[in-house]
């Protein structure tokens, strides 16, 4: 099937198209109603279907004769550990851990928060929650206690699952004290916490609340799969918005399973038995979709890698793993390849490994800059596919659909809309713009299966954040354009979200923290270009009248505050004092202008600006601190 024919069918008759794709799954009750609307008027897929996502990810494969095939390979250069789980072993572990959770009262619809490093038990916990028809909320390990507390209060989990520590390059990070602190801060208290003790750190357990993973597993009775409705939530995943409060993106069971299974073949060209490696983290959407659910729904072998692209132990780490496990498709963020390129520019370490099984390299999470694209292509000799998506979509919106047809790539473009996504470029008035014109990237409704139907507990935020700007469309928050051939070019966010090392962060949230410092009158946090991490946040700080202090000291205090509240992952390392911030006459900070200055772009001075001289001043300060892109 050619891409164009498949795409046209998906847009012309979405119900027929997705009804056919849904038939590839082993539903408990096959859906008759393919596309309908929920009480909020939102398009919903497969509403009368019943299934269990963990059943589709594990049990089905055992029943169909794949029980002895490797389902999950764990490779941890930071601990020197390697383990493998067959589909049968993984199913049994998941059923047993589901039994542990059930004993703690977890039932269909209950939330379970998972705060774990990249270890197989994180995947086991996620699938065990899904097996019970409950809802998981995984929190990335790089977030600090206050961020964790916000998520605990929003999701109100019945149980929290954690490990005694995570391991970063050359440092061990105890997780349990962070969880304990978060629980002190949070209003909500879970009924129990299950703690996996790792050999590197022994966590202190609170009697009456905390359970030891191993002990609980030893006595647990395996639990069966609980059927759920297709529209029941499978998970909540928090992502950064423009304010300090993260958004709980909700994913349903049915649409998600159909979309991910389809994507494994159509986008990634993966067949049952192939080895797929998403070098991400289960705390991010890439980890949810392509470390856990996608590969397992497709009967592939997935890899859980506890390490970095570099320094674990060297820049050959990715190539070693690909060769050792005969990986067919590798998926990682461009920043990882920039890190490898920096340490091994000629790709000398790559030549030490047999990469004959590796067919394609996929990148997402941030824009794939052409130099990184060309370098990766040259050193590997492989097709390199940039694809664009978001936590909200759960799977790629634009990609090179390698399983349908490998289209000619264009560096700088994430290729074409994936079947199911009606991608349009809109002007400020909501008009669809012609090829070549830059505007807002929007998706004409209905969204395909797998995309979010709401924000957890806050439909209003979903409506106002995504659907209100352009009625009939989902507004993505990214800007870009299409060329004459229909290729899509993503040019970056149009709001206050930045992307640091493939991690999505809110500058608004950082501003709230910086502005709370007693010496700070006002501030703006902007993302400036960074050679390795794509962007890095920089705070522009206006002091209160009469305050005199050492700038370096203030910077250190602000850096420490952001790290304490958001976590190390924020990478907030620079703050500069400015005399004024460019504002409109009505007092709104001109953030877009600041971004343009920081990126070294040409800009025009808006007529509404209050104090044009502020621009030159900021330009000079950023240049002095070498912060202009
Ligand atoms: N738990 C605890 N801390 C974590 C963490 C985790 N899971 N992940 C990151 N951190 C910490 C790091 O230790 C670092 O702390 P430091 O400031 O004390 O050094 C900080 O958060 C920033 O981490 P990171 O941005 O990852 O920087 P790095 O220097 O450790 O690594 C790269 C740089 C480029 C190698 C790394 O960012 C990378 O591999 N990025 C790919 C990201 C990715 O896969 N994104 C998912 C989208 S596909
Ligand atoms: P996240 O929700 O963390 O996956 O981040 C989504 C955001 O990352 C998008 O809105 C984009 O701004 C950016 N992004 C992800 N993939 C790409 C890509 N391939 N090209 C450009 N930007 C991307």
XYZ file of C-alpha atoms and ligand atoms in Angstrom:
700
model
C 0.000 0.000 0.000
C 1.447 3.385 -0.949
C 1.531 6.095 1.660
C -0.687 8.435 -0.342
C -3.484 5.904 -0.810
C -3.365 4.857 2.848
C -3.352 8.466 4.021
C -6.263 9.444 1.771
C -8.355 6.544 3.084
C -7.658 7.528 6.690
C -8.881 11.080 6.097
C -11.767 10.344 3.737
C -13.318 7.641 5.873
C -11.771 7.525 9.357
C -14.361 5.085 10.727
C -13.769 2.489 8.031
C -10.006 2.950 8.247
C -9.716 2.607 12.030
C -12.387 -0.054 12.249
C -10.180 -2.172 10.020
C -7.049 -1.466 12.095
C -8.951 -2.259 15.304
C -9.762 -5.717 13.961
C -6.054 -6.593 14.355
C -6.489 -6.688 18.166
C -7.873 -9.456 20.363
C -10.698 -7.528 22.015
C -12.783 -9.107 24.765
C -15.700 -7.409 23.032
C -15.032 -6.082 19.544
C -16.299 -2.517 19.038
C -19.291 -1.904 16.799
C -19.282 1.825 17.323
C -16.007 3.017 15.800
C -16.270 6.804 16.172
C -18.701 8.705 18.371
C -18.832 11.580 20.841
C -18.624 11.581 24.627
C -20.652 13.701 27.051
C -18.203 16.588 26.535
C -18.739 16.457 22.788
C -15.224 15.077 22.217
C -14.638 12.468 19.501
C -14.082 9.038 21.050
C -13.005 5.799 19.456
C -14.403 2.305 19.923
C -16.702 3.328 22.811
C -18.513 -0.014 23.110
C -15.369 -2.153 22.803
C -13.870 -4.005 25.775
C -10.280 -5.045 26.187
C -7.330 -5.176 28.539
C -4.116 -3.524 27.352
C -1.806 -5.726 29.457
C -3.544 -8.807 28.074
C -2.853 -7.590 24.540
C 0.747 -6.759 25.419
C 1.599 -10.070 27.088
C -0.957 -12.872 27.444
C -2.007 -12.849 23.798
C 1.560 -13.531 22.696
C 1.960 -16.386 25.171
C -1.343 -17.858 23.971
C -0.207 -17.498 20.362
C 3.078 -19.342 20.903
C 5.526 -16.525 21.646
C 5.872 -17.402 25.330
C 9.579 -18.201 25.086
C 10.519 -15.209 22.970
C 12.340 -12.369 24.746
C 9.815 -9.671 25.620
C 12.135 -7.402 27.569
C 15.897 -7.066 27.714
C 17.398 -5.025 30.520
C 20.870 -3.590 30.017
C 22.316 -1.407 32.738
C 25.885 -0.262 32.222
C 25.614 1.860 35.390
C 25.191 -1.263 37.547
C 26.832 -3.839 35.280
C 23.564 -5.806 35.083
C 21.931 -7.609 32.137
C 18.640 -9.532 32.366
C 16.078 -10.933 29.979
C 12.400 -11.766 30.409
C 10.518 -13.983 28.007
C 6.891 -13.108 27.288
C 5.848 -15.865 29.674
C 8.161 -14.650 32.447
C 7.090 -11.059 32.020
C 3.406 -11.995 32.033
C 3.898 -14.012 35.231
C 5.791 -11.216 36.982
C 3.139 -8.711 35.931
C 0.291 -10.959 37.107
C 2.042 -11.429 40.447
C 2.650 -7.716 40.940
C -0.966 -7.076 39.973
C -1.766 -9.449 42.851
C 0.355 -7.285 45.184
C -1.521 -4.168 44.118
C -4.894 -5.882 44.410
C -4.080 -6.863 47.978
C -3.531 -3.173 48.672
C -7.026 -2.452 47.390
C -6.229 -1.343 43.852
C -9.212 -1.938 41.580
C -10.401 -0.808 38.155
C -10.190 2.966 37.776
C -7.917 3.533 40.805
C -4.700 5.443 40.242
C -1.224 4.102 40.995
C 1.751 6.469 40.880
C 5.074 5.025 39.737
C 8.292 6.897 40.561
C 11.063 4.617 39.363
C 14.314 4.591 37.420
C 14.862 2.689 34.174
C 14.575 -0.844 35.515
C 12.315 -3.741 34.448
C 10.240 -3.353 37.614
C 9.013 0.019 36.308
C 7.592 -1.743 33.253
C 6.219 -4.575 35.393
C 4.467 -2.052 37.630
C 2.927 -0.203 34.667
C 1.610 -3.384 33.086
C 0.357 -4.700 36.437
C -1.701 -1.544 36.879
C -3.085 -1.968 33.361
C -3.860 -5.623 34.114
C -6.153 -4.541 36.947
C -7.890 -1.971 34.765
C -6.388 0.715 37.013
C -4.650 3.912 35.838
C -0.917 4.537 36.172
C 0.810 7.832 36.479
C 4.556 7.533 35.988
C 6.661 10.431 37.259
C 10.118 10.912 35.733
C 12.904 10.266 38.236
C 14.635 13.586 37.548
C 11.771 15.543 39.146
C 12.204 16.832 42.694
C 9.859 16.301 45.656
C 7.615 19.370 45.095
C 6.886 18.306 41.498
C 6.127 14.818 42.718
C 3.804 16.236 45.387
C 1.818 18.199 42.791
C 1.298 14.994 40.796
C 0.337 12.999 43.901
C -2.338 15.544 44.741
C -3.659 15.741 41.213
C -3.884 11.987 40.572
C -4.717 10.935 44.181
C -3.119 7.478 43.825
C -4.231 4.597 46.010
C -0.703 3.143 45.904
C 2.728 4.562 45.041
C 5.462 2.311 43.664
C 9.084 3.380 43.907
C 12.650 2.089 44.135
C 15.306 2.879 46.708
C 17.407 4.739 44.141
C 18.116 5.745 40.593
C 21.605 5.776 39.141
C 22.927 8.574 37.008
C 26.423 8.707 35.503
C 28.707 8.267 38.534
C 26.071 9.204 41.124
C 23.401 7.370 43.026
C 20.165 9.280 43.669
C 18.125 7.982 46.621
C 14.463 8.170 45.561
C 12.770 7.245 48.824
C 13.692 10.456 50.719
C 12.276 12.411 47.758
C 9.049 10.429 47.947
C 8.860 10.854 51.731
C 9.315 14.605 51.352
C 6.688 14.722 48.605
C 4.241 12.887 50.847
C 4.813 15.411 53.617
C 4.072 18.234 51.169
C 1.072 16.567 49.502
C -2.482 16.759 50.869
C -3.272 13.296 49.563
C -1.972 10.144 51.295
C -1.815 6.804 49.492
C -2.930 3.653 51.275
C 0.479 2.077 50.673
C 3.891 2.524 49.061
C 5.702 -0.438 47.505
C 9.470 0.008 47.536
C 11.942 -1.974 45.461
C 15.195 -2.175 47.384
C 18.163 -1.922 45.040
C 21.596 -3.139 46.201
C 23.125 0.349 45.909
C 20.900 1.985 48.567
C 18.637 0.590 51.285
C 15.520 2.718 51.700
C 14.025 3.174 55.131
C 10.497 1.762 55.195
C 7.739 3.370 57.218
C 5.899 0.723 59.130
C 2.188 0.459 58.369
C 2.562 2.215 55.016
C 5.583 0.910 53.106
C 5.976 -2.590 51.693
C 9.088 -4.276 50.386
C 8.620 -5.235 46.710
C 10.428 -8.564 46.991
C 8.624 -9.670 50.138
C 5.248 -8.701 48.745
C 5.936 -10.554 45.493
C 7.026 -13.711 47.338
C 3.601 -14.201 48.859
C 1.356 -12.652 46.181
C -1.348 -14.504 44.282
C -1.306 -13.673 40.554
C -4.221 -11.527 39.395
C -6.151 -11.959 36.155
C -6.751 -9.308 33.508
C -9.746 -7.064 34.214
C -11.741 -6.090 31.105
C -12.196 -2.330 30.672
C -14.069 -0.148 28.229
C -12.044 1.196 25.321
C -12.634 4.715 26.609
C -11.479 3.965 30.166
C -8.176 5.630 31.029
C -5.009 3.554 30.857
C -2.710 6.238 32.196
C -2.173 9.849 33.129
C 1.112 11.425 32.097
C 1.926 14.911 33.294
C 3.552 17.313 30.890
C 4.609 20.940 31.041
C 2.189 23.603 29.982
C 2.613 27.326 30.067
C 1.804 27.648 33.769
C 3.343 26.094 36.862
C 0.660 23.423 37.114
C 1.511 20.448 34.908
C -1.179 18.996 32.677
C -2.286 15.414 33.252
C -2.622 14.047 29.732
C -5.129 11.179 29.770
C -4.703 8.166 27.503
C -7.519 5.712 26.935
C -7.151 1.956 26.486
C -8.775 1.184 23.142
C -7.608 4.006 20.882
C -4.117 3.750 22.342
C -3.789 0.019 21.669
C -5.084 0.348 18.100
C -2.911 3.363 17.262
C 0.284 1.955 18.747
C -0.088 -1.419 17.124
C -0.685 0.274 13.786
C 2.290 2.608 14.280
C 4.716 -0.237 14.953
C 4.139 -1.532 11.466
C 3.282 1.584 9.459
C 5.857 3.965 10.915
C 8.592 1.735 12.342
C 8.289 -1.265 9.986
C 8.475 -3.695 12.912
C 7.243 -7.277 12.842
C 6.709 -9.740 15.694
C 10.081 -10.999 16.945
C 12.021 -7.874 15.871
C 14.024 -5.955 18.479
C 12.988 -2.340 19.035
C 14.952 0.076 21.189
C 13.630 3.430 22.322
C 16.524 4.956 24.268
C 14.303 7.169 26.359
C 12.867 6.881 29.864
C 9.564 5.424 31.052
C 8.884 8.818 32.636
C 8.275 10.372 29.200
C 5.711 9.652 26.529
C 8.317 8.053 24.281
C 8.988 5.576 27.062
C 5.294 4.838 27.597
C 4.581 4.329 23.910
C 7.770 2.770 22.612
C 9.599 1.181 25.529
C 6.473 -0.380 26.976
C 3.262 -0.555 24.996
C 4.080 -0.311 21.272
C 6.760 -3.017 21.052
C 4.868 -5.395 23.346
C 1.531 -4.932 21.576
C 3.375 -5.787 18.376
C 5.057 -8.922 19.782
C 8.532 -7.395 19.501
C 11.395 -7.458 21.985
C 11.854 -4.182 23.831
C 14.966 -2.863 25.534
C 15.159 -1.138 28.901
C 18.502 0.666 29.039
C 19.720 2.230 32.264
C 22.500 4.402 30.981
C 23.313 7.383 28.799
C 24.513 7.668 25.223
C 27.917 8.786 26.517
C 30.074 8.129 29.566
C 28.443 4.758 30.304
C 31.222 4.015 29.661
C 31.815 5.849 26.369
C 30.204 7.252 23.222
C 29.987 3.756 21.736
C 27.235 2.730 24.192
C 24.358 2.958 21.679
C 26.259 0.997 19.052
C 27.277 -1.677 21.559
C 23.668 -2.216 22.641
C 22.377 -2.254 19.045
C 24.955 -4.874 18.072
C 24.635 -7.016 21.192
C 20.855 -7.399 20.974
C 20.474 -7.231 17.193
C 18.334 -4.107 17.356
C 16.361 -3.417 14.164
C 15.142 0.128 14.923
C 16.703 2.630 17.300
C 14.708 5.612 18.519
C 16.284 8.432 20.528
C 16.363 12.203 20.866
C 18.685 14.252 18.626
C 20.457 15.531 21.742
C 21.725 11.993 22.371
C 23.366 11.918 18.940
C 24.808 15.400 19.450
C 26.367 14.087 22.671
C 27.834 11.079 20.812
C 29.070 13.276 17.963
C 30.827 15.609 20.393
C 32.804 12.754 21.953
C 33.311 10.609 18.860
C 33.062 12.936 15.846
C 34.439 10.413 13.357
C 32.249 7.573 14.611
C 35.347 5.499 15.421
C 33.562 3.624 18.230
C 30.723 2.712 15.908
C 33.127 0.854 13.624
C 33.938 -1.559 16.452
C 30.405 -3.007 16.357
C 28.428 -5.153 13.952
C 25.373 -3.046 13.144
C 24.158 -5.255 10.323
C 20.691 -5.772 11.863
C 20.068 -2.073 12.470
C 17.849 -0.774 9.680
C 16.591 2.664 10.702
C 17.272 5.385 13.261
C 14.264 7.407 14.427
C 14.532 10.700 16.256
C 11.978 12.840 18.087
C 11.464 14.895 21.206
C 12.900 18.059 19.667
C 13.729 19.340 16.205
C 16.309 17.239 14.387
C 18.756 19.895 13.256
C 20.250 19.234 9.797
C 23.900 18.958 11.024
C 22.915 16.155 13.428
C 20.826 14.522 10.698
C 23.737 14.564 8.230
C 26.277 13.378 10.784
C 24.159 10.440 11.900
C 23.459 9.450 8.306
C 27.090 9.662 7.340
C 28.561 7.701 10.237
C 25.901 4.980 10.223
C 25.013 4.874 6.525
C 21.411 4.269 7.650
C 18.137 6.059 6.973
C 17.522 8.641 9.680
C 13.880 9.507 10.295
C 12.804 12.646 12.110
C 9.265 12.397 13.412
C 7.163 14.935 15.259
C 4.818 14.217 18.097
C 3.774 15.270 21.570
C 2.774 13.783 24.904
C -0.761 14.745 23.931
C -0.796 12.708 20.705
C 0.973 9.654 22.154
C 2.322 8.672 18.750
C 3.802 10.374 15.713
C 1.796 13.086 13.961
C 4.307 13.484 11.145
C 6.837 10.878 10.097
C 8.367 9.002 7.254
C 6.032 5.976 7.195
C 8.813 3.447 6.638
C 6.516 0.417 6.928
C 4.227 1.715 4.186
C 6.730 3.386 1.920
C 10.095 5.004 2.619
C 9.711 8.519 1.229
C 12.700 10.599 0.165
C 13.820 12.483 3.276
C 14.282 16.239 3.424
C 16.650 17.391 6.181
C 14.843 19.756 8.559
C 11.453 18.171 7.850
C 9.638 15.518 9.853
C 8.304 14.346 6.447
C 4.542 13.918 6.030
C 1.375 13.628 8.138
C 0.868 10.105 9.464
C -2.379 8.406 8.360
C -5.157 9.582 10.643
C -3.738 13.076 11.221
C -5.222 15.894 9.154
C -2.377 18.391 9.617
C -3.071 21.974 8.622
C -1.123 25.206 8.909
C -3.349 27.984 10.205
C -3.017 31.748 10.046
C -3.898 33.998 12.996
C -7.564 34.063 11.941
C -7.779 30.284 11.652
C -7.553 30.214 7.859
C -5.711 27.249 6.290
C -2.483 28.616 4.807
C -1.028 27.525 1.465
C 2.310 25.719 1.018
C 5.338 27.726 2.036
C 3.559 29.959 4.532
C 4.411 29.626 8.183
C 1.689 29.420 10.824
C 0.288 27.383 13.670
C 0.377 23.609 13.292
C -3.144 22.392 13.926
C -4.908 19.074 13.549
C -8.342 19.084 12.003
C -10.761 17.062 14.145
C -11.385 14.213 14.670
C -8.011 13.348 16.159
C -7.065 9.756 15.374
C -7.170 7.022 18.046
C -4.540 7.323 20.783
C -4.696 11.108 21.240
C -5.783 12.632 24.530
C -9.527 13.019 25.129
C -9.092 15.346 28.134
C -6.820 16.628 30.879
C -7.187 14.647 34.087
C -9.855 16.261 36.253
C -9.934 19.421 34.143
C -11.869 19.180 30.900
C -12.049 22.959 30.818
C -8.258 23.156 30.544
C -8.302 20.699 27.653
C -10.968 22.718 25.915
C -9.333 26.097 26.443
C -5.758 24.918 25.918
C -6.241 22.950 22.710
C -9.675 23.291 21.132
C -10.822 26.876 21.632
C -8.267 28.846 19.611
C -9.409 27.434 16.278
C -12.835 25.755 16.442
C -12.775 22.405 14.651
C -9.032 22.006 15.163
C -6.619 20.837 17.845
C -3.975 23.517 18.302
C -0.556 21.914 18.812
C 1.448 24.799 20.273
C 4.063 24.318 17.541
C 4.628 26.539 14.539
C 5.755 25.477 11.087
C 4.915 25.133 7.425
C 4.346 22.632 4.626
C 6.248 22.717 1.356
C 4.899 22.118 -2.156
C 5.312 18.347 -1.718
C 3.308 18.312 1.514
C 6.405 17.831 3.711
C 5.983 19.379 7.146
C 8.658 21.541 8.771
C 8.340 22.142 12.526
C 9.840 25.469 13.536
C 9.363 25.342 17.323
C 6.890 26.218 20.040
C 4.762 29.294 19.844
C 4.246 29.368 23.620
C 6.387 29.336 26.750
C 7.353 25.687 26.554
C 11.013 24.912 25.902
C 12.843 21.730 25.086
C 16.059 20.960 26.965
C 17.886 17.746 26.031
C 14.628 16.351 24.642
C 12.832 17.185 27.904
C 9.775 19.434 27.733
C 9.834 22.181 30.352
C 7.749 25.206 31.208
C 9.489 28.574 31.407
C 6.348 29.887 33.143
C 6.933 27.463 35.989
C 10.583 28.504 36.289
C 9.499 32.155 36.296
C 7.175 31.519 39.232
C 10.095 30.074 41.220
C 12.591 32.807 40.275
C 10.058 35.577 40.935
C 9.461 34.233 44.447
C 13.042 35.151 45.463
C 12.873 38.119 47.882
C 15.305 40.228 45.813
C 13.492 39.729 42.508
C 10.890 42.216 41.312
C 10.169 40.567 37.971
C 11.687 38.073 35.618
C 11.447 36.312 32.302
C 12.856 32.861 31.642
C 13.685 32.158 28.024
C 15.171 29.218 26.155
C 18.443 30.082 24.445
C 20.039 27.847 21.856
C 22.467 25.263 23.163
C 24.811 23.207 21.025
C 24.274 19.983 22.982
C 20.854 20.241 24.605
C 19.036 22.181 21.875
C 17.890 24.829 24.318
C 18.793 25.836 27.830
C 16.793 28.105 30.133
C 18.168 31.502 31.111
C 16.543 33.796 33.659
C 16.463 37.539 33.004
C 15.984 39.105 36.389
C 14.913 42.581 37.423
C 15.818 43.401 41.033
C 13.591 45.208 43.501
C 14.466 48.881 43.970
C 17.302 49.434 46.400
C 18.452 45.805 46.441
C 22.194 45.445 46.233
C 23.743 42.056 46.038
C 26.384 39.984 44.382
C 25.081 38.796 41.016
C 26.918 35.488 41.145
C 25.467 34.768 44.578
C 21.961 35.548 43.373
C 22.453 33.320 40.355
C 23.588 30.442 42.585
C 20.545 30.898 44.843
C 18.120 30.932 41.921
C 19.753 27.882 40.356
C 19.456 26.030 43.667
C 15.778 27.034 44.051
C 14.762 25.800 40.615
C 16.657 22.562 41.218
C 14.923 22.068 44.573
C 11.444 22.700 43.221
C 11.505 21.229 39.709
C 14.591 19.035 39.832
C 17.969 18.639 38.157
C 16.233 17.905 34.862
C 15.281 21.598 34.532
C 18.954 22.371 33.740
C 18.427 25.929 34.983
C 22.023 27.127 35.351
C 22.060 30.784 34.247
C 20.407 33.926 35.569
C 21.410 37.462 34.603
C 20.378 40.759 36.152
C 18.869 43.250 33.699
C 17.857 46.870 34.258
C 14.511 46.524 32.474
C 12.487 44.014 30.516
C 10.873 44.822 27.176
C 7.146 45.266 27.713
C 4.077 46.446 25.916
C 2.457 49.631 27.182
C -0.068 47.463 28.961
C 2.774 45.817 30.910
C 3.049 42.449 29.144
C 6.613 41.144 28.784
C 7.486 40.669 25.118
C 8.722 37.106 25.434
C 8.701 36.317 21.729
C 11.028 39.236 21.159
C 13.308 38.017 23.929
C 13.403 34.571 22.323
C 14.314 36.127 18.970
C 17.100 38.165 20.552
C 18.465 35.129 22.367
C 18.370 33.076 19.164
C 20.282 35.800 17.329
C 17.357 36.242 14.904
C 16.341 39.459 13.179
C 13.369 41.047 14.865
C 11.128 44.009 14.302
C 10.351 46.332 17.179
C 6.592 46.327 17.795
C 4.822 49.666 17.883
C 3.262 48.733 21.230
C 6.628 48.558 23.016
C 6.955 50.754 26.048
C 10.710 51.082 26.264
C 12.550 50.264 23.005
C 15.953 50.911 24.583
C 15.482 47.840 26.771
C 16.076 45.630 23.731
C 19.587 46.829 22.963
C 20.451 46.561 26.620
C 19.328 42.936 26.850
C 21.106 42.109 23.631
C 24.338 43.515 25.075
C 23.959 41.641 28.365
C 23.259 38.307 26.665
C 26.183 38.824 24.280
C 28.480 39.619 27.216
C 27.488 36.341 28.871
C 27.805 34.503 25.536
C 24.136 33.569 25.667
C 23.100 34.491 22.143
C 22.512 31.662 19.655
N 16.820 10.725 37.786
C 17.509 11.634 38.472
N 18.209 12.645 37.902
C 18.198 12.719 36.570
C 17.500 11.806 35.772
C 16.785 10.770 36.431
N 16.075 9.871 35.759
N 17.673 12.135 34.481
C 18.465 13.217 34.453
N 18.795 13.568 35.723
C 19.671 14.662 36.136
C 21.082 14.469 35.582
O 21.878 13.679 36.437
C 21.590 15.887 35.517
O 21.945 16.290 36.839
P 23.181 17.285 37.135
O 22.666 18.651 36.822
O 23.427 17.062 38.593
O 24.305 16.847 36.258
C 20.355 16.685 35.155
O 19.232 15.867 35.541
C 20.226 17.009 33.694
O 20.184 15.784 32.976
P 20.423 15.680 31.412
O 19.788 16.862 30.743
O 20.001 14.352 30.961
O 21.979 15.929 31.248
P 23.214 14.941 31.253
O 24.407 15.805 31.168
O 23.142 13.973 32.383
O 23.075 14.117 29.875
C 22.505 13.857 27.544
C 23.060 14.786 28.623
C 22.374 14.607 26.234
C 23.452 12.679 27.374
C 21.124 13.342 28.004
O 20.326 14.446 28.293
C 20.366 12.468 27.039
O 20.670 11.332 26.790
N 19.257 12.995 26.531
C 18.279 12.253 25.779
C 16.947 12.565 26.420
C 15.820 11.682 26.022
O 15.957 10.520 25.784
N 14.647 12.281 26.008
C 13.426 11.603 25.802
C 12.746 12.042 24.560
S 12.965 10.880 23.243
P 6.784 16.078 24.487
O 5.367 16.319 24.825
O 7.685 16.049 25.675
O 6.966 14.889 23.591
O 7.263 17.336 23.663
C 6.553 17.713 22.523
C 7.179 18.898 21.889
O 8.535 18.585 21.516
C 6.500 19.278 20.599
O 5.377 20.108 20.815
C 7.609 19.969 19.843
O 7.759 21.295 20.270
C 8.825 19.176 20.262
N 9.117 18.110 19.296
C 8.941 16.795 19.462
N 9.368 16.117 18.379
C 9.794 17.043 17.487
C 10.341 16.984 16.149
N 10.553 15.825 15.543
N 10.641 18.145 15.545
C 10.437 19.331 16.161
N 9.949 19.444 17.416
C 9.630 18.320 18.066
